[in-house]
Amino acid sequence: MDLAARLRAAIPAEQVLDDPAVVESYLQDHAEWAEFSRAAVVVRPRDTAQVRAVVELAAQLRVPVVPRGAGTGLSGGANAIEGCVVISFEAMNRVLEIDPVERLAVVQPGVVNDDLRTACAALGLWYPPDPASAPWSTIGGNVATNAGGLCCVKYGVTRDYVLALEVVTGRADVVRLGHRTAKGVAGYDLCGLMVGSEGTLGVITEITVRLLPGRPAERTIAGYFDSVVAAGEAVRAVSASGVVPSALELVDRHCLEAVDAWKNMGLSTEANVVLLGRVDTPGEDEARTVLACFENAGATWAAVSSDEQEAEALFDARRLAYPALERLGPVLTEDVCVPKALVPEMLARIEKTAAEHDTLIANIAHAGDGNLHPLLITPIGDEDAKRRAQAAFEDIIADAIELGGTVTGEHGVGLLKRGGLRRELSPAVLELHRAVKAALDPWNILNPGKIFT
Amino acid sequence: MDLAARLRAAIPAEQVLDDPAVVESYLQDHAEWAEFSRAAVVVRPRDTAQVRAVVELAAQLRVPVVPRGAGTGLSGGANAIEGCVVISFEAMNRVLEIDPVERLAVVQPGVVNDDLRTACAALGLWYPPDPASAPWSTIGGNVATNAGGLCCVKYGVTRDYVLALEVVTGRADVVRLGHRTAKGVAGYDLCGLMVGSEGTLGVITEITVRLLPGRPAERTIAGYFDSVVAAGEAVRAVSASGVVPSALELVDRHCLEAVDAWKNMGLSTEANVVLLGRVDTPGEDEARTVLACFENAGATWAAVSSDEQEAEALFDARRLAYPALERLGPVLTEDVCVPKALVPEMLARIEKTAAEHDTLIANIAHAGDGNLHPLLITPIGDEDAKRRAQAAFEDIIADAIELGGTVTGEHGVGLLKRGGLRRELSPAVLELHRAVKAALDPWNILNPGKIFT
């Protein structure tokens, strides 16, 4: 009996897909360049028991299991492994509970981030983690990659909101990790260990997240700068001022030009670098402080936006940067994170790298926490350009490590950053990773080969 | 050659203590009732290399290692194991770096919590975790137990502030876990795994913590209530209002009476239960909302404190509760955490338990996050009272679990809550704990027998 037939004996047959044309659409995430192989089969479980049955069979047969949310990942973490079972969570997409007093929500892994946020907002509550993929990406994927976003400069990343998880382990046990209470230190933080483990330590089947009261009103401060050095000085000044912005985004000249070429917004004629800050503490003080930081750092223009629509228009330029650049060719998104004060230095090095390898590299950055997204664009089908971009990619990773940074701030290691991880972590730390992996997944069936080999 | 002699060959002789009278003072923490044994020797290393040398020798000889901060723990986590080496961090107490732009501090594990907070405050920065032991307890101990405190209802627990750790592993490797950057997802969150692992997975030798800008000014709201049910309703109302207080503490009648008997503050004639709230968002709105919550829940008196001295006097009653109760006999501090809405139910059950087992149980509680500290007082030398109190202790644990809570909100498992942990976690989860422990500490030398056996 082949794998699909065995799976159809274990869970309802219609949830097991092995039509090659269907399986084809589950083989990769959004990571440019990341390899992927042929999955044997895709399953779409409806509940935890079905996930457990799949993992149990996979464990018996020593077949790799690749959990998959919406496939919006940027490192190849959800890419198929030869002969694997892809577990797609699209049919486990229910918000199970929202409790306004305990301020928590319980969701299935396939719930789309924005759907959870909308459901919370209807009750005057807020789930902060806001990756740029929020309209499509799922909470399960967000947890597996410990996704960041725009507001994490003030409100933290996904890990900071995960209270508890239900997980199917590598031994096909269903376990509950973490706690529903506001605090809890009973035993090791295995819940936290699962967050960001990219499906290699367990398959997440239910997620309990902490919520905040409804999002406070924000003010937007925009600044135009001639140079990344001036913009970087503004970022440093904001950090030193004691204001913690609820967003502090940087958009560079290449992005502005691409957006202008597409939408004709006229941004690139006015600025080389745009900084967009948001603040949300009641009162005018924070906005005034950020504005002064921008002006003192040499902004050629800076203002506090007086209305929400105007502010949204400014953030549109940030949001449009990625699709605008994609019009020029496939975009490989980098994700290094460096100490905040070194953002200008890192941007300068990226500029040098772009020139050295004759590669177009645009930059958007969560500047407030030093998380840069260099975007490497290569014309379709230009293999030589791709080789040059690959070399640039490696240089960016090396520079980030040299500056005391990390190879991945929020996208995860997946396949693309495995080499970077080996450079960033010491052999002893990699050995600890292997020991933990072997302890929790003794048959090496859970997304094997991701993060490290 | 005996252990002390071997250690004196490995690190400077004067840092190895084996005078029984000296060793005696390193054998236990503040956990009433927790067993402890004789340590073979105490070492006071001055740097990471010396810690590594000690762990290496311990690994060779298969001798248990017990790391120790100030010994203020309340679960027996730092208690000596027969024949062990106690590593005391009192000589590793330097603040190595405070960076106002990156907003982080790097400290040795023996730095006292209040000393770090004072050093940060001098630079306009704030390290939020504020366990009641802050004047004495060390950052290393705080990290090992994932300490909470008063302000964690708004600002989170120790784990939320630990960016990176230097750790000596069970194989005597020195490793760096986590990152100095604001974000980072390169590999498993082994840094987070170490936090709260009570010295069983590694010996922490350096800690990098995230800081916040200087603490905002607070307003204090006090409320007197006739019953725990009314006070519980006020807590529920605050949570539902969308205000996140920076502290929300409950002090019950037994505490008020003990404080009055000692300091004659006259509190117990005015209230059966006192709630103390603090808020820190600029403006009057939050204080007004909390006050309304108190009043609508039936407070017999409630007011926003108009000056800081008056507010401090109110918090004195909370701070004095523990020493006031200690005047009546040894105090065993419980640490259950339940869903916020169930605080009144839990308090009612504790009252019933106290009556059933004829045991004096006072309560202070971080009510805002459902973390209760029932204080069980037994007259010195009264063995029968101690047996009754032990039975009450078990009942409290059982009730907390039944209400969906945890056996330890912030003090850790240590020795006292090992039974509770077995009740709270499923066998499969305990098995994961054992697998992780075996993976990271293959010779079982790191604080063995703590958390689980």
Short mmCIF file of C-alpha atoms in Angstrom, two decimals, chain B residues 32-398:
data_model
loop_
_atom_site.label_atom_id
_atom_site.label_comp_id
_atom_site.label_asym_id
_atom_site.label_seq_id
_atom_site.Cartn_x
_atom_site.Cartn_y
_atom_site.Cartn_z
CA GLU B 32 10.44 26.73 54.38
CA TRP B 33 10.25 22.93 54.60
CA ALA B 34 12.47 22.21 51.62
CA GLU B 35 15.08 19.55 52.28
CA PHE B 36 18.78 20.23 51.83
CA SER B 37 21.94 18.18 52.23
CA ARG B 38 25.61 18.78 52.88
CA ALA B 39 27.65 20.36 50.11
CA ALA B 40 31.22 19.14 49.77
CA VAL B 41 32.51 22.56 48.92
CA VAL B 42 31.55 26.09 47.96
CA VAL B 43 33.34 27.96 45.19
CA ARG B 44 33.19 31.69 44.53
CA PRO B 45 34.44 32.14 40.96
CA ARG B 46 35.53 35.53 39.67
CA ASP B 47 35.03 34.92 35.97
CA THR B 48 33.59 32.59 33.37
CA ALA B 49 36.83 30.67 32.91
CA GLN B 50 36.77 29.71 36.57
CA VAL B 51 33.13 28.61 36.36
CA ARG B 52 34.04 26.51 33.36
CA ALA B 53 36.95 24.93 35.20
CA VAL B 54 34.67 24.01 38.10
CA VAL B 55 32.01 22.51 35.83
CA GLU B 56 34.65 20.60 33.88
CA LEU B 57 35.98 19.04 37.04
CA ALA B 58 32.48 18.29 38.28
CA ALA B 59 31.70 16.62 34.96
CA GLN B 60 34.82 14.49 35.15
CA LEU B 61 34.02 13.41 38.69
CA ARG B 62 30.23 13.25 38.17
CA VAL B 63 29.76 15.60 41.11
CA PRO B 64 26.55 17.68 41.20
CA VAL B 65 26.84 21.43 40.73
CA VAL B 66 24.38 23.80 42.42
CA PRO B 67 24.50 27.41 41.16
CA ARG B 68 23.48 29.97 43.78
CA GLY B 69 22.65 33.68 43.70
CA ALA B 70 21.60 35.34 46.93
CA GLY B 71 19.64 32.35 48.15
CA THR B 72 16.35 34.26 48.30
CA GLY B 73 14.48 31.58 46.32
CA LEU B 74 11.26 30.25 47.79
CA SER B 75 11.14 26.74 46.30
CA GLY B 76 14.44 25.17 47.31
CA GLY B 77 15.99 25.47 43.86
CA ALA B 78 19.36 26.54 45.30
CA ASN B 79 19.39 23.99 48.11
CA ALA B 80 22.51 21.86 48.39
CA ILE B 81 22.64 18.27 47.19
CA GLU B 82 24.72 15.71 49.11
CA GLY B 83 28.37 16.04 48.11
CA CYS B 84 27.77 18.85 45.62
CA VAL B 85 29.80 21.88 44.64
CA VAL B 86 27.85 25.08 45.33
CA ILE B 87 28.85 27.79 42.85
CA SER B 88 28.15 31.07 44.57
CA PHE B 89 28.13 34.11 42.31
CA GLU B 90 28.73 36.72 44.98
CA ALA B 91 32.13 37.64 43.49
CA MET B 92 30.74 37.98 39.96
CA ASN B 93 28.67 41.05 40.67
CA ARG B 94 29.73 43.63 38.13
CA VAL B 95 27.53 45.59 35.75
CA LEU B 96 29.70 45.25 32.65
CA GLU B 97 27.91 47.62 30.30
CA ILE B 98 24.85 49.80 29.98
CA ASP B 99 24.12 51.03 26.47
CA PRO B 100 21.49 53.80 26.34
CA VAL B 101 21.05 53.67 22.55
CA GLU B 102 20.65 49.90 22.17
CA ARG B 103 18.90 50.03 25.53
CA LEU B 104 20.56 46.99 27.00
CA ALA B 105 22.75 46.07 29.94
CA VAL B 106 25.31 43.31 30.31
CA VAL B 107 25.81 42.00 33.82
CA GLN B 108 27.45 39.21 35.74
CA PRO B 109 24.99 36.86 37.42
CA GLY B 110 25.75 38.04 40.96
CA VAL B 111 24.54 41.61 40.39
CA VAL B 112 21.74 42.44 42.82
CA ASN B 113 18.48 43.36 41.08
CA ASP B 114 18.17 46.75 42.80
CA ASP B 115 21.80 47.58 42.01
CA LEU B 116 21.13 47.08 38.30
CA ARG B 117 17.94 49.10 38.52
CA THR B 118 19.78 51.92 40.27
CA ALA B 119 22.60 51.91 37.72
CA CYS B 120 20.05 52.03 34.90
CA ALA B 121 18.00 54.78 36.53
CA ALA B 122 21.12 56.96 36.72
CA LEU B 123 21.16 56.87 32.91
CA GLY B 124 17.43 57.45 32.53
CA LEU B 125 16.80 53.76 31.82
CA TRP B 126 14.67 51.13 33.48
CA TYR B 127 15.04 47.40 34.08
CA PRO B 128 11.43 46.49 34.91
CA PRO B 129 11.46 43.02 36.60
CA ASP B 130 10.84 43.79 40.27
CA PRO B 131 10.49 40.69 42.44
CA ALA B 132 9.77 41.52 46.08
CA SER B 133 13.30 40.23 46.75
CA ALA B 134 14.83 42.94 44.52
CA PRO B 135 16.94 44.50 47.32
CA TRP B 136 18.79 41.19 47.77
CA SER B 137 18.15 38.79 44.92
CA THR B 138 20.53 38.59 41.98
CA ILE B 139 19.91 38.85 38.26
CA GLY B 140 21.36 35.35 37.83
CA GLY B 141 18.84 33.94 40.27
CA ASN B 142 16.06 36.03 38.72
CA VAL B 143 16.91 34.57 35.30
CA ALA B 144 17.23 31.01 36.62
CA THR B 145 13.74 31.22 38.14
CA ASN B 146 12.20 33.59 35.56
CA ALA B 147 11.26 35.90 38.41
CA GLY B 148 8.12 38.00 38.26
CA GLY B 149 7.18 40.87 40.52
CA LEU B 150 4.74 43.71 40.91
CA CYS B 151 5.00 45.49 37.58
CA CYS B 152 4.88 42.36 35.43
CA VAL B 153 1.11 42.70 35.13
CA LYS B 154 1.96 45.40 32.57
CA TYR B 155 5.64 44.92 31.80
CA GLY B 156 6.15 41.16 31.78
CA VAL B 157 8.53 38.87 33.62
CA THR B 158 12.29 38.36 33.58
CA ARG B 159 12.15 36.23 30.43
CA ASP B 160 10.74 39.19 28.54
CA TYR B 161 13.93 41.14 29.21
CA VAL B 162 16.65 38.53 28.65
CA LEU B 163 18.28 39.09 25.26
CA ALA B 164 21.33 36.88 25.59
CA LEU B 165 23.14 34.61 27.99
CA GLU B 166 26.60 33.23 28.35
CA VAL B 167 26.25 29.76 29.80
CA VAL B 168 28.53 26.91 30.82
CA THR B 169 26.87 23.73 29.58
CA GLY B 170 26.76 20.29 31.15
CA ARG B 171 29.69 19.40 28.87
CA ALA B 172 31.66 22.36 30.26
CA ASP B 173 31.43 24.31 27.02
CA VAL B 174 31.09 28.09 27.25
CA VAL B 175 28.32 29.12 24.86
CA ARG B 176 26.58 32.36 23.94
CA LEU B 177 22.83 32.08 23.40
CA GLY B 178 20.39 34.72 22.17
CA HIS B 179 21.40 38.00 20.57
CA ARG B 180 22.29 41.59 21.38
CA THR B 181 20.08 42.92 18.63
CA ALA B 182 16.48 43.94 19.23
CA LYS B 183 15.28 40.92 17.26
CA GLY B 184 16.76 37.63 16.16
CA VAL B 185 15.45 34.20 15.12
CA ALA B 186 18.66 32.42 14.17
CA GLY B 187 18.08 28.94 15.53
CA TYR B 188 16.19 27.60 18.52
CA ASP B 189 15.42 29.90 21.42
CA LEU B 190 17.90 28.18 23.71
CA CYS B 191 18.38 31.45 25.55
CA GLY B 192 14.69 31.42 26.48
CA LEU B 193 14.94 27.73 27.38
CA MET B 194 17.64 28.53 29.94
CA VAL B 195 15.45 31.19 31.56
CA GLY B 196 13.49 29.52 34.34
CA SER B 197 15.40 26.23 34.08
CA GLU B 198 16.65 26.68 37.66
CA GLY B 199 20.26 25.78 36.98
CA THR B 200 19.40 22.34 35.58
CA LEU B 201 20.37 23.02 31.95
CA GLY B 202 23.39 25.30 32.25
CA VAL B 203 25.28 27.59 34.58
CA ILE B 204 24.68 31.22 33.65
CA THR B 205 27.83 33.34 33.66
CA GLU B 206 26.71 36.52 31.89
CA ILE B 207 23.37 38.10 31.13
CA THR B 208 22.35 40.69 28.54
CA VAL B 209 19.03 42.33 29.36
CA ARG B 210 16.80 44.64 27.41
CA LEU B 211 15.97 47.94 29.07
CA LEU B 212 13.14 50.41 28.73
CA PRO B 213 13.35 54.18 28.83
CA GLY B 214 13.06 55.64 32.34
CA ARG B 215 10.05 54.53 34.31
CA PRO B 216 7.01 56.75 33.76
CA ALA B 217 5.39 58.49 36.73
CA GLU B 218 2.70 56.42 38.40
CA ARG B 219 -0.57 57.17 40.15
CA THR B 220 -1.82 54.95 42.93
CA ILE B 221 -5.45 53.96 43.45
CA ALA B 222 -6.37 52.33 46.75
CA GLY B 223 -9.60 50.52 47.53
CA TYR B 224 -10.95 48.98 50.71
CA PHE B 225 -13.38 46.09 50.39
CA ASP B 226 -15.49 44.03 52.77
CA SER B 227 -14.98 40.75 50.95
CA VAL B 228 -12.58 39.02 48.61
CA VAL B 229 -15.50 38.53 46.25
CA ALA B 230 -15.99 42.31 45.96
CA ALA B 231 -12.26 42.86 45.52
CA GLY B 232 -12.17 40.09 42.92
CA GLU B 233 -15.01 41.77 41.06
CA ALA B 234 -12.95 44.98 41.03
CA VAL B 235 -9.97 43.10 39.55
CA ARG B 236 -12.20 41.58 36.88
CA ALA B 237 -13.67 45.01 36.08
CA VAL B 238 -10.21 46.58 35.71
CA SER B 239 -9.17 43.81 33.33
CA ALA B 240 -12.35 44.19 31.28
CA SER B 241 -11.99 48.00 31.18
CA GLY B 242 -8.96 47.83 28.92
CA VAL B 243 -6.67 49.52 31.43
CA VAL B 244 -3.46 47.60 32.05
CA PRO B 245 -2.31 48.69 35.50
CA SER B 246 1.41 48.80 36.27
CA ALA B 247 0.59 47.02 39.53
CA LEU B 248 -2.58 45.57 41.03
CA GLU B 249 -1.95 44.06 44.44
CA LEU B 250 -4.33 42.50 46.92
CA VAL B 251 -3.72 42.30 50.68
CA ASP B 252 -6.15 40.30 52.80
CA ARG B 253 -7.48 40.65 56.36
CA HIS B 254 -4.90 38.32 57.93
CA CYS B 255 -2.07 40.41 56.49
CA LEU B 256 -3.70 43.66 57.56
CA GLU B 257 -4.16 42.34 61.09
CA ALA B 258 -0.55 41.17 61.29
CA VAL B 259 0.70 44.53 60.03
CA ASP B 260 -1.51 46.35 62.52
CA ALA B 261 -0.35 44.14 65.37
CA TRP B 262 3.20 45.10 64.51
CA LYS B 263 3.02 48.66 63.21
CA ASN B 264 -0.36 49.81 64.49
CA MET B 265 -1.42 51.22 61.11
CA GLY B 266 -5.13 50.74 61.87
CA LEU B 267 -5.81 49.14 58.51
CA SER B 268 -7.75 46.09 59.67
CA THR B 269 -10.41 48.15 61.38
CA GLU B 270 -11.21 49.81 58.03
CA ALA B 271 -10.99 46.99 55.51
CA ASN B 272 -11.12 43.25 55.13
CA VAL B 273 -9.29 43.39 51.81
CA VAL B 274 -7.18 46.16 50.32
CA LEU B 275 -6.53 46.55 46.61
CA LEU B 276 -3.64 48.73 45.47
CA GLY B 277 -3.54 49.68 41.84
CA ARG B 278 -0.97 51.70 39.95
CA VAL B 279 -1.24 53.19 36.48
CA ASP B 280 1.37 54.98 34.42
CA THR B 281 -0.03 56.12 31.08
CA PRO B 282 0.11 59.95 30.93
CA GLY B 283 -3.18 61.65 31.77
CA GLU B 284 -5.94 61.08 34.29
CA ASP B 285 -8.05 58.58 32.36
CA GLU B 286 -6.58 55.35 33.64
CA ALA B 287 -6.71 56.36 37.30
CA ARG B 288 -10.30 57.48 36.90
CA THR B 289 -11.25 54.20 35.24
CA VAL B 290 -9.62 52.07 37.93
CA LEU B 291 -11.27 54.16 40.64
CA ALA B 292 -14.67 53.65 39.01
CA CYS B 293 -14.01 49.90 38.81
CA PHE B 294 -13.21 49.82 42.52
CA GLU B 295 -16.29 51.88 43.43
CA ASN B 296 -18.69 49.96 41.21
CA ALA B 297 -17.45 46.69 42.67
CA GLY B 298 -18.54 47.89 46.11
CA ALA B 299 -15.42 49.41 47.64
CA THR B 300 -16.20 50.82 51.08
CA TRP B 301 -13.56 53.46 50.40
CA ALA B 302 -11.48 54.21 47.33
CA ALA B 303 -9.32 57.10 46.22
CA VAL B 304 -6.59 58.16 43.85
CA SER B 305 -3.61 59.06 45.93
CA SER B 306 -2.65 62.67 45.44
CA ASP B 307 0.98 62.41 46.52
CA GLU B 308 3.76 59.88 46.17
CA GLN B 309 4.48 59.64 49.92
CA GLU B 310 0.90 58.71 50.68
CA ALA B 311 1.03 56.11 47.91
CA GLU B 312 4.25 54.64 49.26
CA ALA B 313 2.66 54.36 52.72
CA LEU B 314 -0.12 52.26 51.22
CA PHE B 315 2.34 49.97 49.49
CA ASP B 316 4.19 49.66 52.81
CA ALA B 317 1.28 47.62 54.12
CA ARG B 318 1.85 45.23 51.25
CA ARG B 319 5.59 45.09 51.79
CA LEU B 320 5.27 44.69 55.55
CA ALA B 321 2.79 41.83 55.31
CA TYR B 322 5.44 39.15 54.95
CA PRO B 323 7.72 40.22 57.83
CA ALA B 324 4.66 40.94 59.96
CA LEU B 325 3.42 37.40 59.44
CA GLU B 326 6.88 35.95 60.09
CA ARG B 327 6.59 37.30 63.61
CA LEU B 328 3.85 34.70 64.13
CA GLY B 329 5.95 31.73 62.98
CA PRO B 330 7.71 30.26 59.94
CA VAL B 331 5.91 31.26 56.73
CA LEU B 332 5.59 28.94 53.75
CA THR B 333 4.91 31.04 50.66
CA GLU B 334 2.63 29.54 48.06
CA ASP B 335 2.69 30.77 44.48
CA VAL B 336 -0.27 29.49 42.49
CA CYS B 337 -1.52 31.43 39.46
CA VAL B 338 -5.09 31.17 38.16
CA PRO B 339 -7.09 32.90 35.45
CA LYS B 340 -7.72 36.47 36.62
CA ALA B 341 -11.48 36.08 36.73
CA LEU B 342 -11.10 33.15 39.14
CA VAL B 343 -9.10 35.03 41.80
CA PRO B 344 -12.16 35.36 44.09
CA GLU B 345 -13.01 31.67 43.62
CA MET B 346 -9.43 30.69 44.42
CA LEU B 347 -9.37 32.96 47.48
CA ALA B 348 -12.66 31.44 48.67
CA ARG B 349 -11.21 27.95 48.26
CA ILE B 350 -8.10 28.94 50.19
CA GLU B 351 -10.29 30.22 53.01
CA LYS B 352 -12.13 26.90 53.05
CA THR B 353 -8.82 25.00 53.01
CA ALA B 354 -7.54 27.07 55.93
CA ALA B 355 -10.64 26.22 57.97
CA GLU B 356 -10.59 22.54 57.04
CA HIS B 357 -6.97 22.10 58.05
CA ASP B 358 -7.07 24.56 60.95
CA THR B 359 -4.19 26.51 59.43
CA LEU B 360 -3.60 30.25 59.40
CA ILE B 361 -3.37 31.25 55.73
CA ALA B 362 -2.92 34.91 54.85
CA ASN B 363 -2.96 36.14 51.25
CA ILE B 364 -1.06 38.68 49.29
CA ALA B 365 -1.62 38.49 45.57
CA HIS B 366 -0.49 40.00 42.30
CA ALA B 367 -4.21 40.09 41.65
CA GLY B 368 -3.87 41.71 38.25
CA ASP B 369 -2.36 38.58 36.80
CA GLY B 370 -4.04 36.04 39.04
CA ASN B 371 -0.85 35.18 40.91
CA LEU B 372 -1.68 34.43 44.55
CA HIS B 373 0.77 34.07 47.41
CA PRO B 374 -1.09 32.26 50.17
CA LEU B 375 1.17 32.45 53.23
CA LEU B 376 0.89 29.43 55.50
CA ILE B 377 1.98 30.21 59.04
CA THR B 378 2.79 27.48 61.56
CA PRO B 379 3.91 28.12 65.15
CA ILE B 380 7.57 27.19 65.65
CA GLY B 381 8.05 23.58 66.67
CA ASP B 382 4.39 22.59 66.30
CA GLU B 383 4.75 19.42 64.25
CA ASP B 384 1.03 18.74 64.14
CA ALA B 385 0.37 22.25 62.78
CA LYS B 386 3.06 21.62 60.18
CA ARG B 387 1.35 18.40 59.06
CA ARG B 388 -1.96 20.22 58.79
CA ALA B 389 -0.31 23.02 56.81
CA GLN B 390 1.27 20.46 54.48
CA ALA B 391 -2.17 19.06 53.74
CA ALA B 392 -3.47 22.58 53.12
CA PHE B 393 -0.55 23.22 50.76
CA GLU B 394 -1.49 20.15 48.72
CA ASP B 395 -5.13 21.22 48.57
CA ILE B 396 -4.21 24.68 47.32
CA ILE B 397 -2.14 23.13 44.55
CA ALA B 398 -4.98 20.80 43.58
#
